[in-house]
Amino acid sequence: MAAAIGARIPIAQPAGHMVVDAGGGSTECAVISLGGVVVHQSVRIGGNKIDEAIANYTKKKFNLLIGERTAEEIKIDIGTALIENKAEALAKKIQIRGRDSITGLPRTIELNQDQVNESITPTLMEIINGLKGVLEKTPPELASDIIDKGIVMTGGTSLLHNFDKLLTKQTGVPCHVAEDALLCVVRGTGVALENIELYKRSISKK
Ligand SMILES: Nc1ncnc2c1ncn2[C@@H]1O[C@H](COP(=O)(O)OP(=O)(O)OP(=O)(O)O)[C@@H](O)[C@H]1O
Ligand SMILES: [Mg+2]
């Protein structure tokens, strides 16, 4: 709910709005109408699991152990949820440093965007399959509002390159990242506290 207020969604209207807040530890999805949460689902998968997937990939494929920080940097640097141009993805490379799991010695390898995409796709699909549950549970009249207005994404993981495009492709519903996606929850909580009387009902509901 805070994410929705922060994303400046008119939550009090009868029309349904769907907000996805993809964070580090979890991804939450809610359909909001008339200031209340109609359907809500939380998947315990977020950016941390995406980082883990990258680290598991370099370990399995290259016997290279990398830390969480390195994995996160790879994700933010060249990670993408959807490859639009294979040749470009293959050409986009970064050098990564880690420790060889067999010799124990430091080693550098090159990773391209296509490989990073391959490593994170199963995790992204887990998130998306969790979110599809919400769409299935949404009452038909609100579902049609959502198809009209699209899904608003917030949270750090919504900034993963092309995550909105992958979600659009997988759900058939237009998705877009909110402005200041990282700050929506914080800003929404602030707005709610400043207008506590107005939002009292919505906040206590969620
Ligand atoms: N540009 C970016 N591209 C991809 N991922 C990003 C980007 N910027 C931040 N992230 C990821 O966003 C996640 C943090 O998001 P956020 O700050 O919304 O989480 P949180 O609110 O702390 O976690 P949670 O909501 O799970 O409690 C981290 O996994 C981080 O790696
Ligand atoms: Mg969060």
GROMACS .gro file of C-alpha atoms and ligand atoms in nm:
model
  238
    1MET     CA    1   0.000   0.000   0.000
    2ALA     CA    2   0.280   0.240   0.086
    3ALA     CA    3   0.442   0.160  -0.248
    4ALA     CA    4   0.116   0.242  -0.425
    5ILE     CA    5   0.077   0.577  -0.249
    6GLY     CA    6   0.442   0.654  -0.320
    7ALA     CA    7   0.392   0.573  -0.687
    8ARG     CA    8   0.111   0.833  -0.680
    9ILE     CA    9  -0.156   0.582  -0.768
   10PRO     CA   10  -0.502   0.719  -0.688
   11ILE     CA   11  -0.571   0.441  -0.440
   12ALA     CA   12  -0.908   0.568  -0.321
   13GLN     CA   13  -1.075   0.527  -0.661
   14PRO     CA   14  -1.297   0.227  -0.724
   15ALA     CA   15  -1.083   0.130  -1.025
   16GLY     CA   16  -0.837  -0.152  -0.956
   17HIS     CA   17  -0.464  -0.088  -0.958
   18MET     CA   18  -0.193  -0.347  -0.941
   19VAL     CA   19   0.142  -0.272  -0.781
   20VAL     CA   20   0.444  -0.499  -0.774
   21ASP     CA   21   0.713  -0.411  -0.520
   22ALA     CA   22   1.023  -0.613  -0.605
   23GLY     CA   23   1.282  -0.574  -0.330
   24GLY     CA   24   1.588  -0.760  -0.212
   25GLY     CA   25   1.434  -1.040  -0.008
   26SER     CA   26   1.085  -1.056  -0.146
   27THR     CA   27   0.847  -0.945  -0.416
   28GLU     CA   28   0.505  -0.829  -0.313
   29CYS     CA   29   0.210  -0.779  -0.535
   30ALA     CA   30  -0.121  -0.620  -0.449
   31VAL     CA   31  -0.440  -0.518  -0.621
   32ILE     CA   32  -0.579  -0.204  -0.465
   33SER     CA   33  -0.924  -0.053  -0.499
   34LEU     CA   34  -1.123   0.192  -0.287
   35GLY     CA   35  -0.826   0.246  -0.057
   36GLY     CA   36  -0.800  -0.118   0.036
   37VAL     CA   37  -0.601  -0.423  -0.068
   38VAL     CA   38  -0.825  -0.663  -0.258
   39VAL     CA   39  -0.571  -0.934  -0.337
   40HIS     CA   40  -0.220  -0.964  -0.204
   41GLN     CA   41   0.061  -1.209  -0.255
   42SER     CA   42   0.418  -1.217  -0.141
   43VAL     CA   43   0.689  -1.430  -0.300
   44ARG     CA   44   1.001  -1.479  -0.094
   45ILE     CA   45   1.222  -1.418  -0.396
   46GLY     CA   46   1.384  -1.089  -0.487
   47GLY     CA   47   1.713  -0.933  -0.585
   48ASN     CA   48   1.920  -1.141  -0.341
   49LYS     CA   49   1.809  -1.462  -0.510
   50ILE     CA   50   1.897  -1.312  -0.848
   51ASP     CA   51   2.250  -1.239  -0.717
   52GLU     CA   52   2.273  -1.594  -0.584
   53ALA     CA   53   2.172  -1.731  -0.923
   54ILE     CA   54   2.458  -1.540  -1.088
   55ALA     CA   55   2.707  -1.668  -0.829
   56ASN     CA   56   2.583  -2.026  -0.873
   57TYR     CA   57   2.622  -1.992  -1.247
   58THR     CA   58   2.987  -1.881  -1.237
   59LYS     CA   59   3.059  -2.156  -0.986
   60LYS     CA   60   2.900  -2.431  -1.194
   61LYS     CA   61   3.011  -2.316  -1.536
   62PHE     CA   62   3.356  -2.170  -1.462
   63ASN     CA   63   3.449  -2.308  -1.118
   64LEU     CA   64   3.468  -1.946  -1.013
   65LEU     CA   65   3.357  -1.842  -0.667
   66ILE     CA   66   3.235  -1.484  -0.645
   67GLY     CA   67   3.092  -1.288  -0.356
   68GLU     CA   68   2.742  -1.145  -0.321
   69ARG     CA   69   2.869  -0.796  -0.392
   70THR     CA   70   3.034  -0.900  -0.717
   71ALA     CA   71   2.720  -1.085  -0.823
   72GLU     CA   72   2.508  -0.777  -0.751
   73GLU     CA   73   2.749  -0.557  -0.949
   74ILE     CA   74   2.724  -0.793  -1.247
   75LYS     CA   75   2.345  -0.782  -1.225
   76ILE     CA   76   2.331  -0.403  -1.214
   77ASP     CA   77   2.604  -0.357  -1.479
   78ILE     CA   78   2.495  -0.593  -1.755
   79GLY     CA   79   2.203  -0.793  -1.617
   80THR     CA   80   1.892  -0.798  -1.830
   81ALA     CA   81   1.563  -0.982  -1.791
   82LEU     CA   82   1.502  -1.001  -2.164
   83ILE     CA   83   1.739  -1.024  -2.458
   84GLU     CA   84   1.618  -0.817  -2.748
   85ASN     CA   85   1.923  -0.848  -2.968
   86LYS     CA   86   2.129  -1.166  -2.929
   87ALA     CA   87   2.435  -1.034  -3.110
   88GLU     CA   88   2.444  -0.726  -2.889
   89ALA     CA   89   2.400  -0.938  -2.577
   90LEU     CA   90   2.690  -1.163  -2.677
   91ALA     CA   91   2.909  -0.860  -2.743
   92LYS     CA   92   2.832  -0.692  -2.410
   93LYS     CA   93   3.092  -0.833  -2.174
   94ILE     CA   94   3.248  -0.768  -1.838
   95GLN     CA   95   3.553  -0.901  -1.663
   96ILE     CA   96   3.485  -1.056  -1.328
   97ARG     CA   97   3.724  -1.159  -1.059
   98GLY     CA   98   3.679  -1.444  -0.820
   99ARG     CA   99   3.852  -1.743  -0.671
  100ASP     CA  100   3.898  -2.070  -0.854
  101SER     CA  101   3.707  -2.333  -0.660
  102ILE     CA  102   3.962  -2.602  -0.748
  103THR     CA  103   4.300  -2.429  -0.724
  104GLY     CA  104   4.188  -2.174  -0.464
  105LEU     CA  105   4.367  -1.903  -0.663
  106PRO     CA  106   4.226  -1.575  -0.787
  107ARG     CA  107   4.114  -1.577  -1.148
  108THR     CA  108   3.945  -1.346  -1.396
  109ILE     CA  109   3.685  -1.453  -1.646
  110GLU     CA  110   3.473  -1.276  -1.902
  111LEU     CA  111   3.097  -1.293  -1.881
  112ASN     CA  112   2.858  -1.169  -2.146
  113GLN     CA  113   2.506  -1.037  -2.111
  114ASP     CA  114   2.353  -1.345  -2.268
  115GLN     CA  115   2.511  -1.566  -2.000
  116VAL     CA  116   2.394  -1.338  -1.720
  117ASN     CA  117   2.044  -1.350  -1.864
  118GLU     CA  118   2.057  -1.729  -1.883
  119SER     CA  119   2.166  -1.749  -1.518
  120ILE     CA  120   1.887  -1.530  -1.382
  121THR     CA  121   1.595  -1.636  -1.602
  122PRO     CA  122   1.474  -1.926  -1.381
  123THR     CA  123   1.465  -1.698  -1.075
  124LEU     CA  124   1.280  -1.427  -1.268
  125MET     CA  125   1.027  -1.685  -1.385
  126GLU     CA  126   0.972  -1.797  -1.025
  127ILE     CA  127   0.891  -1.439  -0.932
  128ILE     CA  128   0.661  -1.394  -1.229
  129ASN     CA  129   0.477  -1.722  -1.168
  130GLY     CA  130   0.413  -1.606  -0.813
  131LEU     CA  131   0.269  -1.281  -0.942
  132LYS     CA  132   0.045  -1.456  -1.191
  133GLY     CA  133  -0.139  -1.603  -0.892
  134VAL     CA  134  -0.255  -1.255  -0.801
  135LEU     CA  135  -0.393  -1.191  -1.148
  136GLU     CA  136  -0.579  -1.521  -1.129
  137LYS     CA  137  -0.738  -1.425  -0.796
  138THR     CA  138  -0.835  -1.075  -0.908
  139PRO     CA  139  -1.209  -1.021  -0.954
  140PRO     CA  140  -1.290  -0.986  -1.327
  141GLU     CA  141  -1.409  -0.624  -1.313
  142LEU     CA  142  -1.085  -0.515  -1.147
  143ALA     CA  143  -0.880  -0.731  -1.383
  144SER     CA  144  -1.014  -0.531  -1.676
  145ASP     CA  145  -0.904  -0.207  -1.503
  146ILE     CA  146  -0.558  -0.354  -1.459
  147ILE     CA  147  -0.533  -0.452  -1.824
  148ASP     CA  148  -0.628  -0.092  -1.911
  149LYS     CA  149  -0.392   0.081  -1.672
  150GLY     CA  150  -0.116  -0.172  -1.652
  151ILE     CA  151   0.093  -0.293  -1.361
  152VAL     CA  152   0.311  -0.043  -1.176
  153MET     CA  153   0.647  -0.175  -1.057
  154THR     CA  154   0.843  -0.036  -0.765
  155GLY     CA  155   1.142  -0.145  -0.556
  156GLY     CA  156   1.507  -0.190  -0.644
  157THR     CA  157   1.459  -0.509  -0.841
  158SER     CA  158   1.210  -0.337  -1.072
  159LEU     CA  159   1.517  -0.149  -1.200
  160LEU     CA  160   1.665  -0.467  -1.343
  161HIS     CA  161   1.701  -0.393  -1.714
  162ASN     CA  162   1.394  -0.504  -1.912
  163PHE     CA  163   1.221  -0.661  -1.613
  164ASP     CA  164   0.912  -0.459  -1.704
  165LYS     CA  165   0.930  -0.592  -2.061
  166LEU     CA  166   0.960  -0.953  -1.942
  167LEU     CA  167   0.664  -0.910  -1.708
  168THR     CA  168   0.461  -0.755  -1.989
  169LYS     CA  169   0.548  -1.044  -2.217
  170GLN     CA  170   0.468  -1.309  -1.960
  171THR     CA  171   0.141  -1.165  -1.829
  172GLY     CA  172   0.008  -0.989  -2.138
  173VAL     CA  173  -0.051  -0.684  -1.919
  174PRO     CA  174   0.145  -0.365  -1.988
  175CYS     CA  175   0.393  -0.308  -1.703
  176HIS     CA  176   0.596   0.000  -1.628
  177VAL     CA  177   0.841   0.104  -1.362
  178ALA     CA  178   0.728   0.386  -1.135
  179GLU     CA  179   0.927   0.706  -1.124
  180ASP     CA  180   1.170   0.689  -0.830
  181ALA     CA  181   1.097   0.316  -0.802
  182LEU     CA  182   1.341   0.283  -0.515
  183LEU     CA  183   1.178   0.555  -0.310
  184CYS     CA  184   0.811   0.471  -0.353
  185VAL     CA  185   0.768   0.284  -0.025
  186VAL     CA  186   0.953   0.547   0.173
  187ARG     CA  187   0.771   0.834   0.008
  188GLY     CA  188   0.436   0.658   0.035
  189THR     CA  189   0.484   0.595   0.405
  190GLY     CA  190   0.571   0.962   0.451
  191VAL     CA  191   0.266   1.081   0.257
  192ALA     CA  192   0.046   0.844   0.457
  193LEU     CA  193   0.181   0.970   0.788
  194GLU     CA  194   0.134   1.331   0.686
  195ASN     CA  195  -0.227   1.260   0.595
  196ILE     CA  196  -0.292   1.009   0.864
  197GLU     CA  197  -0.667   1.081   0.891
  198LEU     CA  198  -0.717   1.041   0.518
  199TYR     CA  199  -0.519   0.720   0.492
  200LYS     CA  200  -0.602   0.564   0.829
  201ARG     CA  201  -0.833   0.303   0.684
  202SER     CA  202  -0.594   0.208   0.404
  203ILE     CA  203  -0.287   0.183   0.623
  204SER     CA  204  -0.444  -0.035   0.889
  205LYS     CA  205  -0.569  -0.267   0.617
  206LYS     CA  206  -0.211  -0.304   0.491
  207LIG     N1  207   1.967  -0.085  -1.108
  207LIG     C1  208   1.936  -0.201  -1.051
  207LIG     N2  209   1.920  -0.312  -1.127
  207LIG     C2  210   1.887  -0.430  -1.071
  207LIG     N3  211   1.868  -0.448  -0.938
  207LIG     C3  212   1.882  -0.341  -0.858
  207LIG     C4  213   1.916  -0.213  -0.909
  207LIG     N4  214   1.924  -0.127  -0.804
  207LIG     C5  215   1.895  -0.198  -0.694
  207LIG     N5  216   1.870  -0.328  -0.724
  207LIG     C6  217   1.837  -0.438  -0.633
  207LIG     O1  218   1.724  -0.404  -0.558
  207LIG     C7  219   1.725  -0.477  -0.434
  207LIG     C8  220   1.690  -0.386  -0.321
  207LIG     O2  221   1.566  -0.328  -0.347
  207LIG     P1  222   1.484  -0.252  -0.233
  207LIG     O3  223   1.567  -0.144  -0.176
  207LIG     O4  224   1.352  -0.214  -0.290
  207LIG     O5  225   1.469  -0.371  -0.129
  207LIG     P2  226   1.422  -0.370   0.021
  207LIG     O6  227   1.298  -0.288   0.034
  207LIG     O7  228   1.538  -0.335   0.106
  207LIG     O8  229   1.390  -0.525   0.039
  207LIG     P3  230   1.255  -0.598   0.075
  207LIG     O9  231   1.144  -0.519   0.011
  207LIG    O10  232   1.269  -0.735   0.019
  207LIG    O11  233   1.250  -0.597   0.223
  207LIG     C9  234   1.864  -0.537  -0.422
  207LIG    O12  235   1.857  -0.676  -0.449
  207LIG    C10  236   1.945  -0.464  -0.532
  207LIG    O13  237   2.047  -0.545  -0.584
  208MG      MG  238   1.097  -0.312   0.014
   0.00000   0.00000   0.00000
